[in-house]
Coordinates of C-alpha atoms in Angstrom, one line a residue:
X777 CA -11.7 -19.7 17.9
X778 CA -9.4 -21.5 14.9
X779 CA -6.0 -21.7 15.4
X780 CA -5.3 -19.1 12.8
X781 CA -6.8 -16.4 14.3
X782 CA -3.7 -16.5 17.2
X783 CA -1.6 -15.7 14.4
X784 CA -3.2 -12.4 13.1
X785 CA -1.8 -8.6 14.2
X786 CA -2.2 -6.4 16.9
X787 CA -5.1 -3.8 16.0
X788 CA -6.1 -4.7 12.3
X789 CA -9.4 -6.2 10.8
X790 CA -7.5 -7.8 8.0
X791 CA -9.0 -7.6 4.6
X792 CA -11.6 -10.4 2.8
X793 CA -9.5 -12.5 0.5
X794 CA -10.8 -14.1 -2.8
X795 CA -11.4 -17.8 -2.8
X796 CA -8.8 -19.3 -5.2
X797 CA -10.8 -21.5 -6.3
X798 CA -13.7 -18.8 -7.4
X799 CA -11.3 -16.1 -8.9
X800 CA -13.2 -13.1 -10.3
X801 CA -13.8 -13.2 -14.4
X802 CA -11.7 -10.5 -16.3
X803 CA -13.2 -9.9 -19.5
X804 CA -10.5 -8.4 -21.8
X805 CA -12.6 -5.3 -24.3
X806 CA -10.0 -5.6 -27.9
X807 CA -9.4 -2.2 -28.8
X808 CA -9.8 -1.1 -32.7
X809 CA -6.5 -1.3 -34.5
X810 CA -7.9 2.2 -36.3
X811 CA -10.3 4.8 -34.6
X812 CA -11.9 7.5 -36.9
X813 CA -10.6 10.3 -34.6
X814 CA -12.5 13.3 -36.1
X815 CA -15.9 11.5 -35.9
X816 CA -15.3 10.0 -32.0
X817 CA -13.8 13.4 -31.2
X818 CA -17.0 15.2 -31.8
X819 CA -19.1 14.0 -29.7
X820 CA -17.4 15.3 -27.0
X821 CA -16.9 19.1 -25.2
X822 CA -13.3 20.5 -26.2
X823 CA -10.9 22.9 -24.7
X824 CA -7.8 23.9 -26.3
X825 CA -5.0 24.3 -23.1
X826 CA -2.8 26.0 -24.9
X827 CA -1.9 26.1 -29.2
X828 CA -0.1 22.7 -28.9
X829 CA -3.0 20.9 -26.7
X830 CA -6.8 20.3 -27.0
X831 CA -8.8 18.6 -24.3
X832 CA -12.1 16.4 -25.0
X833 CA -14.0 15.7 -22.2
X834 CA -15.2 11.9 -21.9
X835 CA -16.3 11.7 -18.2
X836 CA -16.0 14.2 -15.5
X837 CA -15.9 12.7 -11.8
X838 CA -19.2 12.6 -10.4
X839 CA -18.4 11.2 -7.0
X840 CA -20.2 12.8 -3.6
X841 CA -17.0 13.3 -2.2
X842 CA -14.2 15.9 -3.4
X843 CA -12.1 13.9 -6.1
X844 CA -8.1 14.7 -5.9
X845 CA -6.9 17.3 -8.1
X846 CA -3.4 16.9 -9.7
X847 CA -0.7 18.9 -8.7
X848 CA 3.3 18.8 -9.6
X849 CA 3.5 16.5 -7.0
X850 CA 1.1 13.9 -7.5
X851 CA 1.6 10.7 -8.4
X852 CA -1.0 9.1 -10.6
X853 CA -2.3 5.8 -11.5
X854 CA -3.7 5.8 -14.8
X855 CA -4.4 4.1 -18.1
X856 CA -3.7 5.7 -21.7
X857 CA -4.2 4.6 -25.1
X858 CA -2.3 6.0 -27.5
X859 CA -3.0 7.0 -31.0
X860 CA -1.6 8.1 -34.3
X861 CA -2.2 10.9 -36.6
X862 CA -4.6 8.5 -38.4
X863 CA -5.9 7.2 -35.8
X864 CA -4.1 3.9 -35.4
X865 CA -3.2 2.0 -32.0
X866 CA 0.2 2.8 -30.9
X867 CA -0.2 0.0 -27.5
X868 CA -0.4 -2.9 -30.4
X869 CA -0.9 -5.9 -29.5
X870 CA -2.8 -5.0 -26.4
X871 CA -6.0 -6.2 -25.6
X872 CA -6.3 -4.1 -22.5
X873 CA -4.5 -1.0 -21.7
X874 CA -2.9 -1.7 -18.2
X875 CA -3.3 0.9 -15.5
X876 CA 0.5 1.9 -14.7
X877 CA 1.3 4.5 -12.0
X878 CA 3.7 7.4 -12.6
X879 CA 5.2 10.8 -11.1
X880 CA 4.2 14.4 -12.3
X881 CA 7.8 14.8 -11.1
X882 CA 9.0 12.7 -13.1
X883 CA 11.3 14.2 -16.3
X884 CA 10.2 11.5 -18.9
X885 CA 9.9 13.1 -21.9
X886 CA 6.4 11.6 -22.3
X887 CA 5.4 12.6 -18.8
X888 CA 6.4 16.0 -19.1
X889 CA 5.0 16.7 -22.5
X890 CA 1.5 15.3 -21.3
X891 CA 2.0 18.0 -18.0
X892 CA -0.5 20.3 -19.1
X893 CA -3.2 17.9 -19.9
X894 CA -2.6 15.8 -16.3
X895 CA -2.8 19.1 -14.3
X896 CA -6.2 19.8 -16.2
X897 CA -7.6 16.4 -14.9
X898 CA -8.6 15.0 -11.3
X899 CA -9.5 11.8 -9.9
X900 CA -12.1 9.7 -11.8
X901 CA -11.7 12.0 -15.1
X902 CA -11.6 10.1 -18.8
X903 CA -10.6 12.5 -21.7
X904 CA -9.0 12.3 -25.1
X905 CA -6.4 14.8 -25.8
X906 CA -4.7 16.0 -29.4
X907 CA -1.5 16.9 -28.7
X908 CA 1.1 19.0 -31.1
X909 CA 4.6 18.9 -29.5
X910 CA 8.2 18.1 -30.5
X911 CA 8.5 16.0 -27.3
X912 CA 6.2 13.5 -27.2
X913 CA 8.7 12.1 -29.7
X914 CA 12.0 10.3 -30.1
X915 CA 14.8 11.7 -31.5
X916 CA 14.8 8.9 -34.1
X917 CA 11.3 10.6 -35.1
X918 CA 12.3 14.1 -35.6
X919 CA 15.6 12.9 -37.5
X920 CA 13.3 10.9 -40.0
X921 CA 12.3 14.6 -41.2
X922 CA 8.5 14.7 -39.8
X923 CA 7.6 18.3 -40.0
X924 CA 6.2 20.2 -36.5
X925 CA 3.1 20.6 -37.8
X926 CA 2.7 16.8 -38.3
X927 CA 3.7 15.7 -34.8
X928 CA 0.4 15.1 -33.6
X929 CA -1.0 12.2 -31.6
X930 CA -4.1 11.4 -29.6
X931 CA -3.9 10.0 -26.4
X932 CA -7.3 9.0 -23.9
X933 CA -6.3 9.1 -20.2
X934 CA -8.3 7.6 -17.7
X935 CA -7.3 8.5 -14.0
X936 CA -7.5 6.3 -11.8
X937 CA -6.0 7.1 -8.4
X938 CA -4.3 10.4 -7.1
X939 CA -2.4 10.5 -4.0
X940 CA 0.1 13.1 -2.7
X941 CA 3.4 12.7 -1.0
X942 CA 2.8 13.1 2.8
X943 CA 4.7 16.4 4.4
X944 CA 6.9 15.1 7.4
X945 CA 5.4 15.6 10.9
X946 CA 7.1 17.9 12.8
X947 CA 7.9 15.8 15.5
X948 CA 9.3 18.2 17.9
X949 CA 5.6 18.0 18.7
X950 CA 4.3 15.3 21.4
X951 CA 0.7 14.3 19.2
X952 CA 3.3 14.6 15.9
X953 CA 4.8 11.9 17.9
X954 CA 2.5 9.8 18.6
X955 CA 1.1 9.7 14.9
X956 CA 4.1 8.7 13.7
X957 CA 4.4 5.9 16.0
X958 CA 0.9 5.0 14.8
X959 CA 1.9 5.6 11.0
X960 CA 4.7 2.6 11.5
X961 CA 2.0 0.3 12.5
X962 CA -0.5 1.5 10.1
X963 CA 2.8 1.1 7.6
X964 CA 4.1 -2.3 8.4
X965 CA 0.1 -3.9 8.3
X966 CA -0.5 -2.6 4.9
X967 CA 2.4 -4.6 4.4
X968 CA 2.1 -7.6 6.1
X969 CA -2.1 -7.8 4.7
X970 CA 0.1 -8.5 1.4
X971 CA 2.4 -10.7 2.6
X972 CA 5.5 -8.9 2.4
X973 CA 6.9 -10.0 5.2
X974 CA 10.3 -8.9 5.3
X975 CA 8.7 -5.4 4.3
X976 CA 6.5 -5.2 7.2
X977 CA 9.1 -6.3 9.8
X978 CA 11.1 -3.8 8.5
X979 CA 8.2 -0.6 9.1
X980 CA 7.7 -2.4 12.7
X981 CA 11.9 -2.0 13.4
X982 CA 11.7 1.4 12.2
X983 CA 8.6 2.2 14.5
X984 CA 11.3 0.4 17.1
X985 CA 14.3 2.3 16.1
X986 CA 12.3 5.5 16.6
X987 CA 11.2 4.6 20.4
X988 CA 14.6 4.2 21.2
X989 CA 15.3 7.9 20.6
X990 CA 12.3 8.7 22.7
X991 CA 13.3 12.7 23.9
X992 CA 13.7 13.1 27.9
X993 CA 12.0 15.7 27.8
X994 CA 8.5 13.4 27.5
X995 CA 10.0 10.6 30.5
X996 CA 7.9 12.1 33.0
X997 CA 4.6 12.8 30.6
X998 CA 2.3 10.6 31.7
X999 CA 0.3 10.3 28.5
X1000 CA 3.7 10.2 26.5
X1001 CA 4.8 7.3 28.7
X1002 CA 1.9 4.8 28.6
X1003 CA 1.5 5.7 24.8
X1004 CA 5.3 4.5 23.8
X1005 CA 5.0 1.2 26.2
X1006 CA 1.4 0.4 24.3
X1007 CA 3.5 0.9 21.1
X1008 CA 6.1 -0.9 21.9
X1009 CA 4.3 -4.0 23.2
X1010 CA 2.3 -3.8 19.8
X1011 CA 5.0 -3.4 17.3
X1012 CA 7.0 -6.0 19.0
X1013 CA 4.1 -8.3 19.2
X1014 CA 4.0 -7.6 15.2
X1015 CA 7.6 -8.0 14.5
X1016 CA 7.5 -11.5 16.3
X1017 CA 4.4 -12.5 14.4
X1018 CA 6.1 -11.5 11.1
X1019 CA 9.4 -13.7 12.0
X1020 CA 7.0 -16.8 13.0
X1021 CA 6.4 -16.2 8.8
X1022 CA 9.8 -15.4 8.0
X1023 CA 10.3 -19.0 9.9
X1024 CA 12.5 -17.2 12.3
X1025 CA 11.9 -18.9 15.5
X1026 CA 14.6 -17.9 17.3
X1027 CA 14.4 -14.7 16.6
X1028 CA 10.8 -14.9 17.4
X1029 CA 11.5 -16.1 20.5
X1030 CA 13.9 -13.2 21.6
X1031 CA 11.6 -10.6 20.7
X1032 CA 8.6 -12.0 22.9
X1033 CA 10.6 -13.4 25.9
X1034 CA 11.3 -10.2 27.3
X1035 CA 8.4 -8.4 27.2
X1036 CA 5.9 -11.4 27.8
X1037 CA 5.5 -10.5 31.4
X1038 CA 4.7 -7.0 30.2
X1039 CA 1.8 -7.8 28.2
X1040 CA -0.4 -8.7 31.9
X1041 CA -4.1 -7.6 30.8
X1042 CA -3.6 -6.5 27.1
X1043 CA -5.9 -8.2 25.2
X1044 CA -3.2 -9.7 23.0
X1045 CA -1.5 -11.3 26.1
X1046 CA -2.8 -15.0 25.9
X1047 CA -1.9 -14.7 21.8
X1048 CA 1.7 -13.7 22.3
X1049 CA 1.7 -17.1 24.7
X1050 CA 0.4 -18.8 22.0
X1051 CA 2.9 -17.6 19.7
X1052 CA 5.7 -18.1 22.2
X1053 CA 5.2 -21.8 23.2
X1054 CA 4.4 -22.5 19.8
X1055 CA 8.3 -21.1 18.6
X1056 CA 9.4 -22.9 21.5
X1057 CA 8.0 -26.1 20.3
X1058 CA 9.6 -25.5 16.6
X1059 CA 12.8 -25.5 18.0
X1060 CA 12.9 -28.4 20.7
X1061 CA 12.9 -26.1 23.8
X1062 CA 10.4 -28.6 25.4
X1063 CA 11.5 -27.4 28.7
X1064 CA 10.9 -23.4 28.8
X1065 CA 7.2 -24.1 26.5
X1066 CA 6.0 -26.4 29.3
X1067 CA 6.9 -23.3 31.5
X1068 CA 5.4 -20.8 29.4
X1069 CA 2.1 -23.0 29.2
X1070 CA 2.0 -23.3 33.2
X1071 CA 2.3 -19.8 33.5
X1072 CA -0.3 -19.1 30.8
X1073 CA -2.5 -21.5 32.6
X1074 CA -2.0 -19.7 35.8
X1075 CA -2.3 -16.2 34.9
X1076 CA -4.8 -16.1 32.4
X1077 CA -8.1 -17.3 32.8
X1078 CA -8.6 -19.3 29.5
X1079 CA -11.7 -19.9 27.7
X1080 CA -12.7 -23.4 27.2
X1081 CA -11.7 -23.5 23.3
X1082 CA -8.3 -21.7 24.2
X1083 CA -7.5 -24.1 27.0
X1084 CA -7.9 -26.7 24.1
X1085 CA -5.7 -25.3 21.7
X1086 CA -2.9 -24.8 24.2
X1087 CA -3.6 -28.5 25.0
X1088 CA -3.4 -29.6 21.6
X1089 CA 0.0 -27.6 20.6
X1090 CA 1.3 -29.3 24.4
X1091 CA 0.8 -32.9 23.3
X1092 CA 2.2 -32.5 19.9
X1093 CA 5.3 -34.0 18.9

């Protein structure tokens, strides 16, 4: 076992990371300054949405499993290139067209003209889309005396990613409850996995914060009871390990202290030690991480390689 490996969380395989010095190679496609619109446009199917939109279908997802529709309450992440009545590239100077991520709530005048050709699209979709319509322009383009019938433009959409927002658990419920205290540990890794530190310690307080108000009504539910002491062991265990990052030793330190002694058997027990003595050591409290290191020694039956790397953190200066 390598020393780093004491200073991952509680129930996570974390994610493979990218050798810096092997990064992946982006190759940048330039897009044409000038499209022939009628000639690309023809190659595909069309569908006219309504009079001031036509649809022409690129690439349908194809994918085994049900893509994600969009809705008026999706948010999207997507690219778009945007064109000109003759065809010219609006994005100029882009060599790539960036994926952004927006809201179909949103009331951006661009995002709500677009409304009808988003809803007619899903997850994995590519289309163009000619588009006649008074606002997908600014003001300072109507004043300049561009008739309606003019105010056309061609935008290709390519979506990426559709998620929807979550409806809150009723948790009034007991298993509502206990997926919401799994939902703050679910939230807080995702977090932590890209280092956001202070982000994730947050998610774990609030997963904290919401044991506190644990209803009386589950303090003699034996499932209910074992399943907030497990979580609380866990996301305390994760808020210390994310204030060893934060540099917060002290602070570390008075979030494992007290429930050390509750963490007999859990198979993160000998890494919260680990973590404790270590803080200890950080701050000159030679005193209490020699007793922490008996007791670790005592209790826990130590594997050969951890016996060595308490040793080695117990000799250093």
């Amino acid at each position: 076992m390598n020393q780093s490996g004491w200073f991952s969380l509680e129930d996570i395989e974390m994610q493979h990371q990218i050798d810096a010095a092997n990064p992946p190679i982006i190759r940048e496609r330039k897009l044409p300054e000038k499209l022939d619109m009628d000639s690309i446009l023809s190659q595909y199917q069309s569908i006219e949405l309504n009079p001031n939109l036509i649809k022409y279908i690129v690439n349908e997802s194809n994918t085994n499993e049900q893509p994600q529709s969009i809705n008026l309450k999706s948010k999207i992440k997507l690219r778009c290139e945007e064109r000109d009545l003759e065809g010219n590239l609006v994005n100029k100077g882009t060599n790539n067209i960036q994926a952004t991520k927006i809201s179909m709530a949103s009331t951006i005048p661009y995002i709500q003209g677009l409304k009808s050709a988003f809803l007619s699209m899903k997850e994995g979709d590519i289309a163009w889309f000619k588009l006649s319509n008074e606002q997908m322009y600014t003001e300072q383009e109507i004043a300049s005396g561009i008739t309606v019938q003019n105010l056309q433009k061609y935008f290709k959409i390519e979506i990426l990613e559709v998620t929807q927002p979550e409806i809150p658990l009723d948790l009034k419920n007991l298993d509502n409850r206990l997926k919401q205290m799994e939902l703050f540990k679910i939230e807080g890794n995702q977090f932590y996995q890209k280092q956001q530190y202070q982000s994730a310690l947050l998610r774990y307080q609030r997963g904290l914060n919401f044991l506190e108000k644990w209803p009386k009504k589950y303090e003699d539910n034996p499932v209910a009871i074992e399943a907030k002491r497990n979580s609380l062991l866990v996301l305390s265990s994760n808020k210390a390990q994310c204030l060893i990052k934060l540099q917060d030793f002290k602070q570390a330190i008075s979030v494992l202290e007290p429930i050390i002694g509750q963490m007999r058997n859990k198979q993160y027990e000998v890494k919260n030690y680990y973590r404790l003595i270590t803080c200890l050591k950080e701050i000159d409290e030679q005193v209490k991480a020699d007793f922490y290191f008996r007791q670790v020694s005592h209790m826990c039956q130590l594997s050969p390689e951890e016996k060595k790397l308490f040793q080695s953190i117990k000799i250093k200066k």
